[in-house]
mmCIF file of C-alpha atoms in Angstrom:
data_model
loop_
_atom_site.group_PDB
_atom_site.id
_atom_site.type_symbol
_atom_site.label_atom_id
_atom_site.label_comp_id
_atom_site.label_asym_id
_atom_site.label_seq_id
_atom_site.Cartn_x
_atom_site.Cartn_y
_atom_site.Cartn_z
ATOM 1 C CA MET A 1 22.928 27.802 10.598
ATOM 2 C CA ASP A 2 19.795 26.435 12.216
ATOM 3 C CA VAL A 3 16.821 26.238 9.846
ATOM 4 C CA SER A 4 13.367 26.798 11.324
ATOM 5 C CA ASP A 5 10.811 24.005 11.387
ATOM 6 C CA LEU A 6 8.464 26.045 9.201
ATOM 7 C CA ASP A 7 11.179 26.663 6.626
ATOM 8 C CA LEU A 8 11.934 22.924 6.560
ATOM 9 C CA LEU A 9 8.234 22.163 6.187
ATOM 10 C CA LEU A 10 7.856 24.524 3.247
ATOM 11 C CA ARG A 11 11.039 23.251 1.600
ATOM 12 C CA MET A 12 9.890 19.652 2.091
ATOM 13 C CA HIS A 13 6.563 20.592 0.542
ATOM 14 C CA ARG A 14 8.452 21.882 -2.512
ATOM 15 C CA GLY A 15 10.065 18.457 -2.799
ATOM 16 C CA GLU A 16 13.492 19.047 -1.261
ATOM 17 C CA ALA A 17 14.676 15.661 -0.011
ATOM 18 C CA VAL A 18 17.238 17.107 2.417
ATOM 19 C CA ALA A 19 14.524 19.184 4.109
ATOM 20 C CA ALA A 20 12.270 16.136 4.380
ATOM 21 C CA GLU A 21 15.080 14.069 5.912
ATOM 22 C CA THR A 22 15.907 16.818 8.416
ATOM 23 C CA LEU A 23 12.258 17.255 9.361
ATOM 24 C CA TRP A 24 11.958 13.484 9.770
ATOM 25 C CA ARG A 25 15.035 13.379 12.027
ATOM 26 C CA ARG A 26 13.590 16.172 14.151
ATOM 27 C CA PHE A 27 10.078 14.813 14.529
ATOM 28 C CA GLY A 28 9.793 11.276 13.129
ATOM 29 C CA PRO A 29 10.841 9.218 16.153
ATOM 30 C CA ARG A 30 8.714 11.279 18.560
ATOM 31 C CA LEU A 31 5.700 11.122 16.249
ATOM 32 C CA VAL A 32 6.102 7.353 15.872
ATOM 33 C CA ALA A 33 6.268 6.997 19.671
ATOM 34 C CA HIS A 34 3.133 9.126 20.020
ATOM 35 C CA ALA A 35 1.348 7.120 17.318
ATOM 36 C CA ALA A 36 2.404 3.832 18.922
ATOM 37 C CA ALA A 37 0.749 4.908 22.149
ATOM 38 C CA ILE A 38 -2.523 5.388 20.252
ATOM 39 C CA ALA A 39 -2.551 3.015 17.269
ATOM 40 C CA HIS A 40 0.009 0.380 18.351
ATOM 41 C CA SER A 41 1.160 -1.606 15.328
ATOM 42 C CA ASP A 42 0.136 0.984 12.716
ATOM 43 C CA ALA A 43 2.346 3.736 14.170
ATOM 44 C CA GLU A 44 5.051 3.936 11.499
ATOM 45 C CA ASP A 45 2.483 3.676 8.698
ATOM 46 C CA VAL A 46 0.445 6.499 10.213
ATOM 47 C CA VAL A 47 3.440 8.831 10.550
ATOM 48 C CA GLN A 48 4.649 8.037 7.060
ATOM 49 C CA GLY A 49 1.122 8.790 5.845
ATOM 50 C CA VAL A 50 1.212 12.139 7.637
ATOM 51 C CA PHE A 51 4.412 13.120 5.863
ATOM 52 C CA LEU A 52 2.962 12.028 2.521
ATOM 53 C CA ASP A 53 -0.262 13.954 3.212
ATOM 54 C CA VAL A 54 1.777 17.076 3.923
ATOM 55 C CA MET A 55 3.392 16.748 0.498
ATOM 56 C CA GLU A 56 -0.055 16.710 -1.133
ATOM 57 C CA MET A 57 -1.454 19.698 0.773
ATOM 58 C CA LYS A 58 -1.835 23.110 -0.751
ATOM 59 C CA ARG A 59 1.175 25.308 -0.163
ATOM 60 C CA SER A 60 -1.046 27.942 1.411
ATOM 61 C CA GLU A 61 -2.173 25.431 4.048
ATOM 62 C CA CYS A 62 1.434 24.631 4.969
ATOM 63 C CA ALA A 63 2.336 28.337 5.015
ATOM 64 C CA ARG A 64 -0.389 28.998 7.626
ATOM 65 C CA VAL A 65 1.232 26.602 10.132
ATOM 66 C CA ARG A 66 2.528 28.471 13.170
ATOM 67 C CA ASP A 67 3.825 25.582 15.296
ATOM 68 C CA VAL A 68 5.107 22.734 13.146
ATOM 69 C CA ALA A 69 5.563 20.323 16.074
ATOM 70 C CA ALA A 70 2.008 20.806 17.379
ATOM 71 C CA TRP A 71 0.608 20.631 13.845
ATOM 72 C CA LEU A 72 2.406 17.369 13.065
ATOM 73 C CA VAL A 73 1.233 15.889 16.378
ATOM 74 C CA THR A 74 -2.335 16.913 15.509
ATOM 75 C CA LEU A 75 -2.074 15.300 12.060
ATOM 76 C CA THR A 76 -0.524 12.164 13.583
ATOM 77 C CA ARG A 77 -3.240 11.898 16.226
ATOM 78 C CA ARG A 78 -5.925 12.336 13.563
ATOM 79 C CA GLY A 79 -4.240 9.681 11.415
ATOM 80 C CA CYS A 80 -4.133 7.260 14.362
ATOM 81 C CA LEU A 81 -7.791 7.771 15.167
ATOM 82 C CA ASN A 82 -8.703 7.269 11.509
ATOM 83 C CA ALA A 83 -6.629 4.059 11.414
ATOM 84 C CA LEU A 84 -8.350 2.775 14.552
ATOM 85 C CA ARG A 85 -11.793 3.579 13.123
ATOM 86 C CA ALA A 86 -10.909 1.872 9.843
ATOM 87 C CA SER A 87 -9.658 -1.188 11.722
ATOM 88 C CA ARG A 88 -12.848 -1.320 13.808
ATOM 89 C CA ARG A 89 -14.996 -1.011 10.683
ATOM 90 C CA GLU A 90 -13.011 -3.776 8.963
ATOM 91 C CA ARG A 91 -13.409 -6.113 11.947
ATOM 92 C CA ALA A 92 -17.149 -5.389 12.005
ATOM 93 C CA ARG A 93 -17.416 -6.010 8.243
ATOM 94 C CA ARG A 94 -15.620 -9.329 8.607
ATOM 95 C CA ALA A 95 -17.839 -10.358 11.499
ATOM 96 C CA ARG A 96 -20.960 -9.468 9.517
ATOM 97 C CA SER A 97 -19.765 -11.208 6.348
ATOM 98 C CA VAL A 98 -20.528 -14.664 7.737
ATOM 99 C CA THR A 99 -22.394 -14.149 10.959
ATOM 100 C CA GLY A 100 -25.410 -11.967 11.236
ATOM 101 C CA ALA A 101 -25.308 -10.363 7.820
ATOM 102 C CA LYS A 102 -28.854 -9.587 6.733
ATOM 103 C CA GLU A 103 -27.962 -10.448 3.146
ATOM 104 C CA VAL A 104 -26.720 -13.911 4.119
ATOM 105 C CA ARG A 105 -29.748 -14.604 6.259
ATOM 106 C CA TYR A 106 -31.999 -13.350 3.503
ATOM 107 C CA LEU A 107 -30.487 -15.885 1.104
ATOM 108 C CA GLY A 108 -31.678 -18.701 3.342
ATOM 109 C CA ALA A 109 -28.534 -19.581 5.258
ATOM 110 C CA THR A 110 -29.431 -21.144 8.598
ATOM 111 C CA SER A 111 -27.618 -20.462 11.842
ATOM 112 C CA ASP A 112 -26.186 -24.015 11.699
ATOM 113 C CA LEU A 113 -24.724 -23.337 8.281
ATOM 114 C CA LEU A 114 -23.350 -19.950 9.366
ATOM 115 C CA ARG A 115 -21.740 -21.493 12.447
ATOM 116 C CA ALA A 116 -20.177 -24.248 10.334
ATOM 117 C CA CYS A 117 -18.861 -21.677 7.829
ATOM 118 C CA GLU A 118 -17.180 -19.766 10.662
ATOM 119 C CA ALA A 119 -15.205 -22.906 11.531
ATOM 120 C CA LEU A 120 -13.791 -23.216 8.001
ATOM 121 C CA PRO A 121 -10.378 -21.773 7.103
ATOM 122 C CA ARG A 122 -10.589 -18.358 5.425
ATOM 123 C CA ARG A 123 -9.989 -19.628 1.865
ATOM 124 C CA GLN A 124 -12.677 -22.290 2.181
ATOM 125 C CA ARG A 125 -15.110 -19.882 3.816
ATOM 126 C CA GLU A 126 -14.470 -17.426 1.005
ATOM 127 C CA VAL A 127 -15.224 -19.876 -1.827
ATOM 128 C CA ILE A 128 -18.405 -21.050 -0.076
ATOM 129 C CA LEU A 129 -19.512 -17.443 0.208
ATOM 130 C CA LEU A 130 -18.653 -16.631 -3.411
ATOM 131 C CA ARG A 131 -20.219 -19.724 -4.960
ATOM 132 C CA ASP A 132 -23.068 -20.751 -2.673
ATOM 133 C CA ILE A 133 -24.154 -17.458 -1.146
ATOM 134 C CA LEU A 134 -23.293 -14.874 -3.823
ATOM 135 C CA GLY A 135 -23.875 -17.293 -6.716
ATOM 136 C CA LEU A 136 -20.694 -16.591 -8.679
ATOM 137 C CA SER A 137 -19.672 -19.009 -11.411
ATOM 138 C CA PHE A 138 -16.228 -20.601 -11.342
ATOM 139 C CA ASP A 139 -15.210 -18.246 -14.162
ATOM 140 C CA GLN A 140 -16.241 -15.283 -12.019
ATOM 141 C CA MET A 141 -14.472 -16.777 -9.003
ATOM 142 C CA GLN A 142 -11.310 -17.107 -11.123
ATOM 143 C CA ILE A 143 -11.388 -13.357 -11.690
ATOM 144 C CA ALA A 144 -12.377 -12.459 -8.135
ATOM 145 C CA LEU A 145 -9.742 -14.653 -6.490
ATOM 146 C CA GLY A 146 -7.010 -14.252 -9.086
ATOM 147 C CA VAL A 147 -6.516 -18.021 -9.341
ATOM 148 C CA PRO A 148 -7.082 -20.522 -12.160
ATOM 149 C CA ARG A 149 -10.655 -21.719 -12.622
ATOM 150 C CA SER A 150 -9.606 -25.252 -11.655
ATOM 151 C CA THR A 151 -8.138 -23.970 -8.381
ATOM 152 C CA ALA A 152 -11.376 -22.158 -7.557
ATOM 153 C CA ALA A 153 -13.349 -25.331 -8.333
ATOM 154 C CA SER A 154 -11.088 -27.585 -6.268
ATOM 155 C CA ARG A 155 -11.124 -25.163 -3.337
ATOM 156 C CA HIS A 156 -14.902 -25.115 -3.530
ATOM 157 C CA GLN A 157 -15.110 -28.908 -3.579
ATOM 158 C CA ALA A 158 -12.773 -29.163 -0.582
ATOM 159 C CA ALA A 159 -14.766 -26.484 1.237
ATOM 160 C CA ARG A 160 -18.062 -28.289 0.578
ATOM 161 C CA SER A 161 -16.567 -31.536 1.903
ATOM 162 C CA ALA A 162 -15.225 -29.804 5.009
ATOM 163 C CA LEU A 163 -18.557 -28.056 5.528
ATOM 164 C CA ALA A 164 -20.438 -31.342 5.187
ATOM 165 C CA ALA A 165 -18.126 -32.942 7.755
ATOM 166 C CA LEU A 166 -18.697 -30.082 10.191
ATOM 167 C CA LEU A 167 -22.439 -30.287 9.724
ATOM 168 C CA ALA A 168 -22.397 -34.087 10.135
ATOM 169 C CA ARG A 169 -20.539 -33.702 13.395
ATOM 170 C CA ASP A 170 -22.962 -31.110 14.758
ATOM 171 C CA ASN A 171 -26.285 -32.286 13.291
ATOM 172 C CA PRO A 172 -28.211 -35.525 12.915
ATOM 173 C CA PRO A 173 -28.260 -36.888 9.312
ATOM 174 C CA ALA A 174 -31.810 -35.753 8.479
ATOM 175 C CA ARG A 175 -31.044 -32.216 9.611
ATOM 176 C CA GLN A 176 -27.841 -32.081 7.474
ATOM 177 C CA MET A 177 -29.718 -32.340 4.214
ATOM 178 C CA GLU A 178 -32.157 -29.661 5.308
ATOM 179 C CA VAL A 179 -29.319 -27.312 6.264
ATOM 180 C CA MET A 180 -27.294 -27.909 3.094
ATOM 181 C CA HIS A 181 -30.224 -27.556 0.701
ATOM 182 C CA GLY A 182 -32.070 -24.759 2.354
#
């Protein structure tokens, strides 16, 4: 006996694993292909998120669905667009965190210092930001980074040395001191 898509949806919503598996077999691969065309690498995550979101919806919302295929495609498309927006926002946040952030500029970081920080590896850039820009202590950095205090301190020392070398390469000696000390 062939079970309708809506019946499978409602049974999946009640927590029936067999219904969820059947619904996945019917729609999963096509939804992943659709999501891949929109969100590329996040496709499987988006579709899995759609199925999880359906489980958390109110039963009355699922019962109102008339065309399960179209509804799942709509939810998948919405999930892809949300993932793309989140990714764009994250890239913008990362770009602002070292370059162009008003807060960083306000704290007296010069464009030379910002440019040099961009050239550092992520871990070194992070400890410079935490210690020298945000003013965290090594104890606070231990908590924030989830590493021993000594590791935070040694990373910071290595980052300062690397930053000094970058600044020495790009700036005359008198300018280095001005850049490093504000």
